Short mmCIF file of C-alpha atoms in Angstrom, two decimals:
data_model
loop_
_atom_site.label_atom_id
_atom_site.label_comp_id
_atom_site.label_asym_id
_atom_site.label_seq_id
_atom_site.Cartn_x
_atom_site.Cartn_y
_atom_site.Cartn_z
CA MET A 1 132.18 159.01 64.04
CA GLU A 2 130.74 159.91 60.62
CA ALA A 3 134.02 157.85 59.10
CA LEU A 4 133.71 155.00 61.40
CA THR A 5 129.72 154.77 59.89
CA ILE A 6 130.82 154.83 56.48
CA LEU A 7 133.28 152.34 56.77
CA ASN A 8 131.07 149.98 58.30
CA TRP A 9 128.85 150.09 55.79
CA VAL A 10 131.46 149.54 53.11
CA LEU A 11 132.60 146.67 55.33
CA ASP A 12 129.16 145.14 55.26
CA GLY A 13 128.80 145.71 51.59
CA LEU A 14 132.23 144.31 50.65
CA LEU A 15 131.23 141.10 53.03
CA GLY A 16 127.92 140.91 51.41
CA VAL A 17 128.91 141.56 48.07
CA SER A 18 131.41 138.92 48.11
CA LEU A 19 129.50 136.44 49.98
CA PHE A 20 126.89 136.35 47.12
CA SER A 21 129.31 136.30 44.42
CA LEU A 22 130.99 133.39 45.78
CA ALA A 23 127.89 131.23 46.24
CA TRP A 24 126.67 132.17 43.00
CA LEU A 25 130.41 130.95 41.72
CA ALA A 26 129.99 127.58 43.70
CA LEU A 27 126.46 126.91 42.43
CA ALA A 28 127.38 127.85 38.77
CA SER A 29 130.97 126.41 38.15
CA PRO A 30 131.15 123.66 35.71
CA ASP A 31 134.06 122.03 37.84
CA ILE A 32 132.50 120.26 41.06
CA PHE A 33 136.15 120.56 42.72
CA LYS A 34 136.18 124.11 42.14
CA ALA A 35 132.54 124.34 43.33
CA ILE A 36 133.44 122.59 46.68
CA VAL A 37 136.72 125.21 47.34
CA LEU A 38 134.64 127.93 46.51
CA PHE A 39 131.91 126.63 49.01
CA ILE A 40 134.64 126.42 51.83
CA SER A 41 135.76 130.15 51.39
CA PHE A 42 132.08 130.87 51.36
CA GLY A 43 131.90 129.25 54.96
CA LEU A 44 134.91 130.82 55.89
CA LEU A 45 133.31 134.32 55.15
CA MET A 46 129.80 133.60 56.86
CA ALA A 47 131.73 133.54 60.11
CA LEU A 48 133.04 137.28 59.66
CA ALA A 49 129.52 137.82 58.53
CA TRP A 50 128.20 136.37 61.76
CA VAL A 51 130.54 138.65 63.83
CA ARG A 52 129.53 141.67 62.45
CA LEU A 53 126.05 140.56 63.42
CA ASN A 54 126.88 140.41 67.06
CA ALA A 55 126.93 136.28 67.47
CA PRO A 56 130.00 135.28 68.15
CA ASP A 57 129.00 131.95 69.58
CA VAL A 58 127.65 131.17 65.84
CA ALA A 59 130.63 132.44 64.13
CA LEU A 60 132.64 130.10 66.36
CA ALA A 61 130.09 127.25 65.10
CA GLU A 62 130.74 128.16 61.49
CA ALA A 63 134.21 128.52 61.72
CA ALA A 64 134.43 124.80 62.84
CA ILE A 65 131.57 123.39 61.02
CA GLY A 66 131.14 125.03 57.90
CA ALA A 67 134.34 125.76 57.15
CA GLY A 68 136.10 122.68 58.23
CA LEU A 69 134.07 119.62 58.38
CA THR A 70 131.45 120.25 55.74
CA GLY A 71 134.42 121.08 53.67
CA ALA A 72 136.32 117.86 54.50
CA LEU A 73 133.29 115.84 54.34
CA LEU A 74 132.26 117.16 50.42
CA LEU A 75 136.16 116.72 49.38
CA ALA A 76 135.92 113.16 50.75
CA ALA A 77 132.74 112.03 49.01
CA PHE A 78 133.76 113.71 45.75
CA ALA A 79 137.62 111.68 45.99
CA ARG A 80 135.08 108.54 46.81
CA LEU A 81 133.18 109.73 43.94
CA GLU A 82 135.93 109.92 41.67
CA ASP A 83 137.40 106.62 42.95
CA ILE A 84 134.15 104.77 41.83
CA SER A 85 133.74 106.63 38.51
CA ILE A 86 137.54 105.27 37.72
CA GLY A 87 136.82 101.77 38.94
CA ALA A 88 133.27 101.56 36.94
CA SER A 89 134.66 102.93 33.44
CA ASP A 90 137.22 100.05 33.35
CA GLY A 91 134.75 97.52 35.24
CA GLU A 92 131.54 96.40 33.89
CA GLU A 93 129.26 98.33 31.33
CA VAL A 94 126.63 101.13 33.21
CA GLN A 95 123.48 99.69 33.12
CA SER A 96 121.25 100.80 29.80
CA HIS A 97 118.00 101.94 31.50
CA ILE A 98 119.88 105.15 33.00
CA GLN A 99 122.24 105.46 29.95
CA HIS A 100 120.28 107.68 27.81
CA ASP A 101 119.71 111.12 29.90
CA SER A 102 123.54 111.92 30.03
CA ASN A 103 122.88 114.95 28.16
CA GLU A 104 124.19 117.79 30.61
CA GLU A 105 127.26 116.17 32.57
CA PRO A 106 130.56 115.18 30.59
CA LYS A 107 131.72 112.93 33.63
CA MET B 1 112.56 123.97 27.56
CA GLU B 2 109.01 124.87 29.04
CA ARG B 3 110.10 124.66 32.23
CA SER B 4 113.26 127.27 32.31
CA ARG B 5 111.29 129.84 30.72
CA TRP B 6 108.97 130.20 33.75
CA LEU B 7 111.83 129.56 36.58
CA LEU B 8 113.37 132.61 36.47
CA PRO B 9 110.44 134.96 36.93
CA LEU B 10 108.99 132.85 39.72
CA LEU B 11 112.18 133.16 41.26
CA LEU B 12 112.28 136.53 41.16
CA MET B 13 108.82 136.91 42.37
CA LEU B 14 109.77 134.63 45.35
CA CYS B 15 112.59 136.86 46.16
CA LEU B 16 110.89 140.14 46.03
CA GLY B 17 108.07 138.84 48.00
CA LEU B 18 110.73 137.19 50.85
CA GLY B 19 112.41 140.37 50.68
CA TYR B 20 109.09 142.66 51.37
CA THR B 21 108.24 140.37 53.81
CA VAL B 22 111.59 140.45 56.16
CA LEU B 23 111.93 144.15 55.53
CA SER B 24 108.24 144.59 56.79
CA MET B 25 108.28 142.56 59.71
CA PRO B 26 107.08 144.08 62.63
CA GLU B 27 109.27 144.69 65.98
CA PRO B 28 108.59 142.19 68.43
CA VAL B 29 106.15 143.73 71.17
CA GLU B 30 106.78 141.42 74.04
CA GLY B 31 110.64 140.87 74.30
CA LEU B 32 111.69 137.28 74.91
CA PRO B 33 115.08 138.92 75.32
CA GLU B 34 113.76 140.77 78.61
CA MET B 35 112.45 137.74 80.19
CA LEU B 36 115.81 135.76 79.62
CA VAL B 37 117.61 138.85 80.96
CA ASP B 38 115.33 138.47 84.27
CA ASN B 39 116.14 134.86 84.37
CA MET B 40 119.61 134.66 83.70
CA GLU B 41 120.38 134.30 87.45
CA VAL B 42 119.03 131.28 87.72
CA ALA B 43 120.77 130.18 84.72
CA GLY B 44 123.87 128.86 86.23
CA VAL B 45 125.87 130.36 83.39
CA SER B 46 126.33 133.84 82.43
CA ASN B 47 126.43 133.29 78.82
CA PRO B 48 122.85 133.82 77.40
CA VAL B 49 123.25 131.43 74.44
CA THR B 50 124.90 129.08 76.56
CA ALA B 51 122.24 129.48 79.06
CA VAL B 52 119.44 128.79 76.11
CA LEU B 53 120.73 126.04 74.69
CA LEU B 54 121.33 123.83 77.72
CA ASN B 55 118.70 125.32 80.11
CA PHE B 56 116.10 127.16 78.84
CA ARG B 57 115.34 125.02 75.89
CA GLY B 58 117.24 122.16 77.29
CA TYR B 59 114.87 120.18 75.21
CA ASP B 60 115.90 121.27 71.67
CA THR B 61 119.42 120.38 72.56
CA LEU B 62 118.39 116.94 73.52
CA LEU B 63 116.47 116.31 71.04
CA GLU B 64 119.35 117.42 68.54
CA MET B 65 121.47 114.91 69.83
CA GLY B 66 119.09 112.26 68.95
CA VAL B 67 119.17 113.66 65.06
CA LEU B 68 122.86 113.39 65.49
CA LEU B 69 122.50 110.01 66.44
CA VAL B 70 119.80 109.14 64.07
CA ALA B 71 121.95 110.62 61.29
CA LEU B 72 124.87 108.56 62.16
CA LEU B 73 122.58 105.17 62.43
CA GLY B 74 121.05 106.33 58.73
CA VAL B 75 124.96 106.83 57.69
CA TRP B 76 125.93 103.25 59.10
CA SER B 77 122.96 101.18 58.19
CA LEU B 78 123.45 102.16 54.21
CA GLY B 79 126.95 100.44 55.23
CA GLY B 80 129.21 98.89 52.18
CA ILE B 81 130.93 102.55 51.34
CA PRO B 82 134.68 101.75 50.44
CA ASP B 83 137.22 103.15 52.81
CA TYR B 84 139.95 105.69 51.43
CA ARG B 85 142.42 104.72 48.81
CA GLU B 86 145.33 103.47 50.72
CA SER B 87 147.98 106.29 50.50
CA SER B 88 150.55 107.24 52.69
CA PRO B 89 149.88 110.61 54.41
CA GLY B 90 152.98 112.01 53.46
CA LEU B 91 155.56 113.37 56.10
CA VAL B 92 154.54 117.33 56.73
CA LEU B 93 150.85 115.83 57.11
CA ASP B 94 151.78 113.00 59.34
CA ILE B 95 154.09 115.55 61.50
CA MET B 96 151.67 118.15 61.34
CA SER B 97 148.81 116.17 63.14
CA ARG B 98 150.73 115.02 65.82
CA GLN B 99 151.23 118.63 66.68
CA LEU B 100 148.05 119.68 65.85
CA VAL B 101 145.96 116.91 67.60
CA PRO B 102 146.56 118.00 70.87
CA VAL B 103 146.09 121.53 70.27
CA LEU B 104 142.91 120.71 68.89
CA ILE B 105 141.86 118.88 72.08
CA LEU B 106 143.29 121.41 74.09
CA VAL B 107 141.40 124.09 72.35
CA ALA B 108 138.16 121.97 72.24
CA GLY B 109 138.41 121.63 76.50
CA TYR B 110 139.02 125.39 76.47
CA LEU B 111 136.06 126.42 74.39
CA LEU B 112 134.01 123.95 76.57
CA TRP B 113 135.13 125.83 79.91
CA VAL B 114 134.79 129.30 78.68
CA GLY B 115 131.69 128.44 77.16
CA ALA B 116 129.67 129.37 80.28
CA ASP B 117 130.68 132.83 80.56
CA ALA B 118 132.00 133.70 76.84
CA PRO B 119 131.27 132.77 73.62
CA GLY B 120 131.99 129.10 72.96
CA GLY B 121 130.34 125.50 74.41
CA ALA B 122 129.87 122.36 73.56
CA PHE B 123 128.74 122.50 70.14
CA GLN B 124 131.86 124.66 69.21
CA ALA B 125 134.07 122.18 71.15
CA GLY B 126 132.58 119.31 69.77
CA SER B 127 132.82 120.38 66.38
CA LEU B 128 136.73 120.71 66.74
CA LEU B 129 136.89 117.23 68.50
CA GLY B 130 135.23 116.18 65.35
CA ALA B 131 137.99 118.05 63.02
CA ALA B 132 140.52 116.54 65.10
CA GLY B 133 138.99 113.06 64.63
CA VAL B 134 138.98 113.92 60.75
CA LEU B 135 142.77 114.81 60.79
CA LEU B 136 143.57 111.74 62.23
CA LEU B 137 141.28 109.58 59.93
CA LEU B 138 142.80 111.38 57.09
CA CYS B 139 146.26 110.14 58.40
CA GLY B 140 145.11 106.77 57.83
CA TRP B 141 144.68 106.21 61.94
CA ARG B 142 141.90 103.67 62.31
CA ILE B 143 140.01 103.03 65.57
CA GLY B 144 141.51 99.80 66.82
CA ASN B 145 139.13 96.77 66.91
CA ARG B 146 139.07 96.60 70.66
CA CYS B 147 137.65 100.04 71.06
CA SER B 148 135.01 100.13 67.93
CA GLY B 149 132.49 97.94 69.46
CA LEU B 150 131.08 98.92 72.96
CA PRO B 151 133.49 101.45 73.74
CA LEU B 152 132.83 103.87 70.96
CA ARG B 153 128.93 103.19 71.16
CA PHE B 154 129.19 104.45 74.76
CA LEU B 155 131.01 107.23 73.43
CA LEU B 156 128.46 108.17 70.80
CA ILE B 157 125.19 107.86 73.12
CA LEU B 158 127.10 109.53 76.36
CA GLY B 159 125.66 113.10 75.49
CA LEU B 160 122.21 111.98 74.89
CA GLY B 161 122.29 109.45 77.72
CA MET B 162 123.60 111.73 80.02
CA PHE B 163 120.86 114.66 79.26
CA VAL B 164 118.33 111.75 79.84
CA VAL B 165 119.73 110.61 82.85
CA ALA B 166 119.82 114.22 84.32
CA GLY B 167 116.34 114.82 83.31
CA THR B 168 115.34 111.50 84.74
CA GLY B 169 117.55 112.05 87.96
CA LEU B 170 115.88 115.77 88.58
CA LEU B 171 112.56 114.01 88.13
CA LEU B 172 112.89 111.67 90.72
CA ILE B 173 114.25 113.80 93.10
CA GLY B 174 110.86 116.16 92.85
CA GLY B 175 111.77 118.62 90.08
CA GLU B 176 110.72 118.74 86.50
CA PHE B 177 112.41 117.25 83.57
CA LEU B 178 115.34 119.28 82.68
CA GLN B 179 114.64 122.09 85.24
CA TYR B 180 118.02 122.44 86.83
CA PRO B 181 117.75 123.73 90.57
CA SER B 182 119.54 126.89 90.67
CA PRO B 183 122.57 125.92 93.16
CA VAL B 184 123.87 123.37 91.07
CA ALA B 185 122.54 124.47 88.00
CA ARG B 186 126.21 125.41 86.45
CA GLU B 187 127.59 122.01 87.63
CA LEU B 188 125.11 120.11 85.88
CA ILE B 189 125.07 122.13 82.84
CA LEU B 190 128.88 121.93 82.75
CA MET B 191 128.49 117.83 82.92
CA ILE B 192 125.74 117.33 80.30
CA GLU B 193 128.02 119.86 77.93
CA ALA B 194 131.10 117.78 78.66
CA ALA B 195 129.07 114.73 77.69
CA ALA B 196 127.63 116.08 74.96
CA THR B 197 131.14 117.57 73.60
CA LEU B 198 132.53 113.70 73.30
CA SER B 199 129.49 112.66 71.87
CA ILE B 200 129.50 115.40 69.04
CA GLY B 201 133.31 114.83 68.14
CA ALA B 202 132.77 110.94 68.17
CA THR B 203 129.86 111.52 65.82
CA LEU B 204 131.04 113.66 63.44
CA ALA B 205 134.39 111.77 62.85
CA ALA B 206 132.57 108.63 62.91
CA MET B 207 130.32 110.34 59.71
CA PHE B 208 133.10 111.22 57.91
CA LEU B 209 134.57 107.53 58.01
CA GLY B 210 131.05 106.84 56.64
CA SER B 211 130.90 102.98 57.43
CA LEU B 212 130.71 100.87 60.25
CA PRO B 213 134.16 100.70 62.30
CA GLY B 214 136.00 97.70 62.79
CA GLY B 215 134.78 95.36 60.00
CA ALA B 216 136.98 97.20 57.67
CA ASP B 217 140.03 96.77 59.91
CA LYS B 218 140.82 93.48 58.79
CA MET C 1 117.00 150.88 58.31
CA SER C 2 120.03 149.75 59.50
CA TYR C 3 122.59 147.32 58.48
CA VAL C 4 121.32 144.27 59.70
CA TYR C 5 118.41 144.60 56.85
CA LEU C 6 121.00 144.21 54.23
CA TYR C 7 122.23 140.80 55.73
CA ALA C 8 118.21 139.97 56.01
CA LEU C 9 118.33 140.72 52.51
CA LEU C 10 121.30 138.82 51.63
CA GLY C 11 119.99 135.67 53.27
CA VAL C 12 116.51 135.90 50.93
CA SER C 13 118.63 136.35 48.03
CA LEU C 14 120.92 133.39 48.84
CA PHE C 15 118.33 130.91 49.82
CA VAL C 16 116.64 132.01 46.10
CA LEU C 17 120.00 131.82 44.72
CA GLY C 18 120.33 127.86 46.27
CA LEU C 19 116.50 126.97 45.09
CA ASN C 20 117.72 128.22 41.47
CA ALA C 21 120.68 125.58 41.66
CA LEU C 22 118.90 123.12 43.41
CA ILE C 23 116.15 123.02 40.57
CA VAL C 24 118.63 123.75 37.58
CA HIS C 25 121.58 121.28 38.07
CA ALA C 26 121.11 117.69 37.76
CA HIS C 27 124.55 116.36 39.41
CA LEU C 28 123.63 115.52 42.93
CA LEU C 29 126.83 117.08 44.85
CA ARG C 30 125.91 120.53 43.60
CA LYS C 31 122.34 119.59 45.05
CA ILE C 32 123.68 119.13 48.09
CA LEU C 33 125.76 122.36 48.13
CA ALA C 34 122.58 124.06 47.12
CA VAL C 35 120.66 122.81 50.19
CA ASN C 36 123.58 124.16 51.90
CA VAL C 37 123.65 127.64 50.71
CA MET C 38 119.51 127.62 51.19
CA SER C 39 120.06 126.75 54.85
CA THR C 40 122.62 129.58 55.02
CA GLY C 41 120.55 131.91 53.70
CA VAL C 42 118.02 131.11 56.29
CA PHE C 43 119.99 131.44 59.31
CA LEU C 44 121.31 134.33 57.95
CA VAL C 45 117.39 135.74 58.12
CA LEU C 46 116.89 134.40 61.45
CA VAL C 47 120.01 135.78 63.10
CA ALA C 48 120.09 139.28 61.29
CA LEU C 49 116.11 140.06 62.45
CA SER C 50 117.02 138.69 66.34
CA SER C 51 119.44 141.79 66.42
CA ARG C 52 117.78 144.53 64.35
CA ASN C 53 116.93 146.38 67.40
CA GLU C 54 120.66 148.39 67.90
CA GLU C 55 119.58 149.87 71.81
CA VAL C 56 119.30 146.09 73.32
CA LEU C 57 121.47 143.10 73.13
CA PRO C 58 120.62 140.59 70.55
CA ASP C 59 117.98 138.11 71.19
CA PRO C 60 120.13 134.88 72.17
CA VAL C 61 116.94 132.26 71.29
CA PRO C 62 117.82 132.61 67.54
CA HIS C 63 121.39 132.45 67.86
CA ALA C 64 120.84 129.09 69.85
CA MET C 65 118.57 128.05 67.50
CA VAL C 66 120.85 128.67 64.45
CA ILE C 67 124.05 126.81 66.42
CA THR C 68 121.71 124.11 66.72
CA GLY C 69 120.86 124.22 62.80
CA ILE C 70 124.62 124.52 62.06
CA VAL C 71 125.12 121.21 63.54
CA VAL C 72 122.23 119.55 62.21
CA SER C 73 122.69 120.72 59.13
CA VAL C 74 126.25 119.09 58.65
CA SER C 75 124.86 115.78 59.87
CA ALA C 76 122.38 115.86 57.21
CA THR C 77 125.01 116.66 54.62
CA ALA C 78 126.79 113.76 55.52
CA LEU C 79 124.20 111.30 55.30
CA ALA C 80 122.84 112.80 51.84
CA LEU C 81 126.71 112.55 50.73
CA ILE C 82 126.46 108.82 51.54
CA LEU C 83 123.11 108.70 49.73
CA MET C 84 124.55 110.34 46.92
CA LEU C 85 127.66 107.68 46.70
CA LYS C 86 124.86 104.56 47.36
CA VAL C 87 123.29 106.21 44.02
CA ASN C 88 126.25 106.29 42.27
CA ARG C 89 127.42 102.93 43.02
CA ALA C 90 123.86 101.40 42.11
CA THR C 91 123.29 103.55 38.94
CA GLY C 92 126.77 104.43 37.80
CA LYS C 93 125.77 108.51 37.58
CA ASN C 94 125.51 111.52 39.54
CA GLU C 95 122.39 112.48 39.19
CA LEU C 96 118.88 110.80 39.64
CA PRO C 97 117.13 109.15 36.52
CA ASP C 98 114.57 111.45 35.09
CA ARG C 99 111.62 109.60 34.01
CA GLY C 100 109.59 112.63 32.74
CA ARG C 101 111.99 113.72 30.13
CA ASP C 102 112.05 110.12 28.27
#
């Protein structure tokens, strides 16, 4: 029984640390595509955390939505964003009054 | 950068304060769970989460179907988002989607049915249906012009409509709004759940497409 | 002190992490990710606190609220992404124009 408790604590600690670091990396990585993929894996691990918290209903919903649908939505929006920027770069010039605050994003 | 110097200490203070609040939160004296356990036999289903979602707090779910519908209307009214680039899905995805979509629909039906007594229910089943729809959309399938008008809209409002019809019907036969009589509670809940599942699936897939279907077909 | 407080504290720290990213980053897609992380933190606190008493079954009311919340947050995300694409098409940039910095 004692060993099982320690094992549970280790599992919870590992899960917590990896959840936090995945969220951190997803929000801090400079590449947006990488950020989205990390966020999807964050959603998958969240499903495990719900199971640990005795909430299997929430785990099912999170596995289907948090990992599947949100990821598909984000990736689709990212692809369309790239499409638009490719289309805009060989098209007309970007309007000038919002041109000069582009000191953060190279893209 | 005046702002960034103050940001980190403020956020740390917020983190500490919230953490302290969470740790020192008192135990609830009068338990909502006990009340729920006492009333489970009139709920009609034995899964407590489904009982809460569809029976005890049916208003929440009713309004949530409304939220989904309004969000979809918002997406549609923004309109004019270009469709995805035309690209053939490739042989593997094409064949796999043909195998996977029926399985997904079957699993969604199972989750819906089993949700009365075990983990599962309308939301999980609906999001699986939505995932099946997304898979189809990724493979280049688009809803035909024949179905994109009235049938699609009917499907989208089915969940909310079924809720309202059931509630109003109960009002008319002399009960309270959304207070199911115990003998038929299980059947009513299953009916509403089935409608909600179809609606949630259709809404999520339509949100993924992003623009009003039908116009893009031409 | 049981393990659920670990998850509650994790929820709090996820919330603060998301808030930080929401303020710091300018890219709209990353702001949407940050809001999603924040909402996950809130859900985690809700569910963790609902099952802190280990003798009795966890309270299903927060669970139902969280399931509702997950579905609402995915629809809000879809709406936000479409709005982001609209901003991108209108201004050609992935961020909101910042008037105060001029």
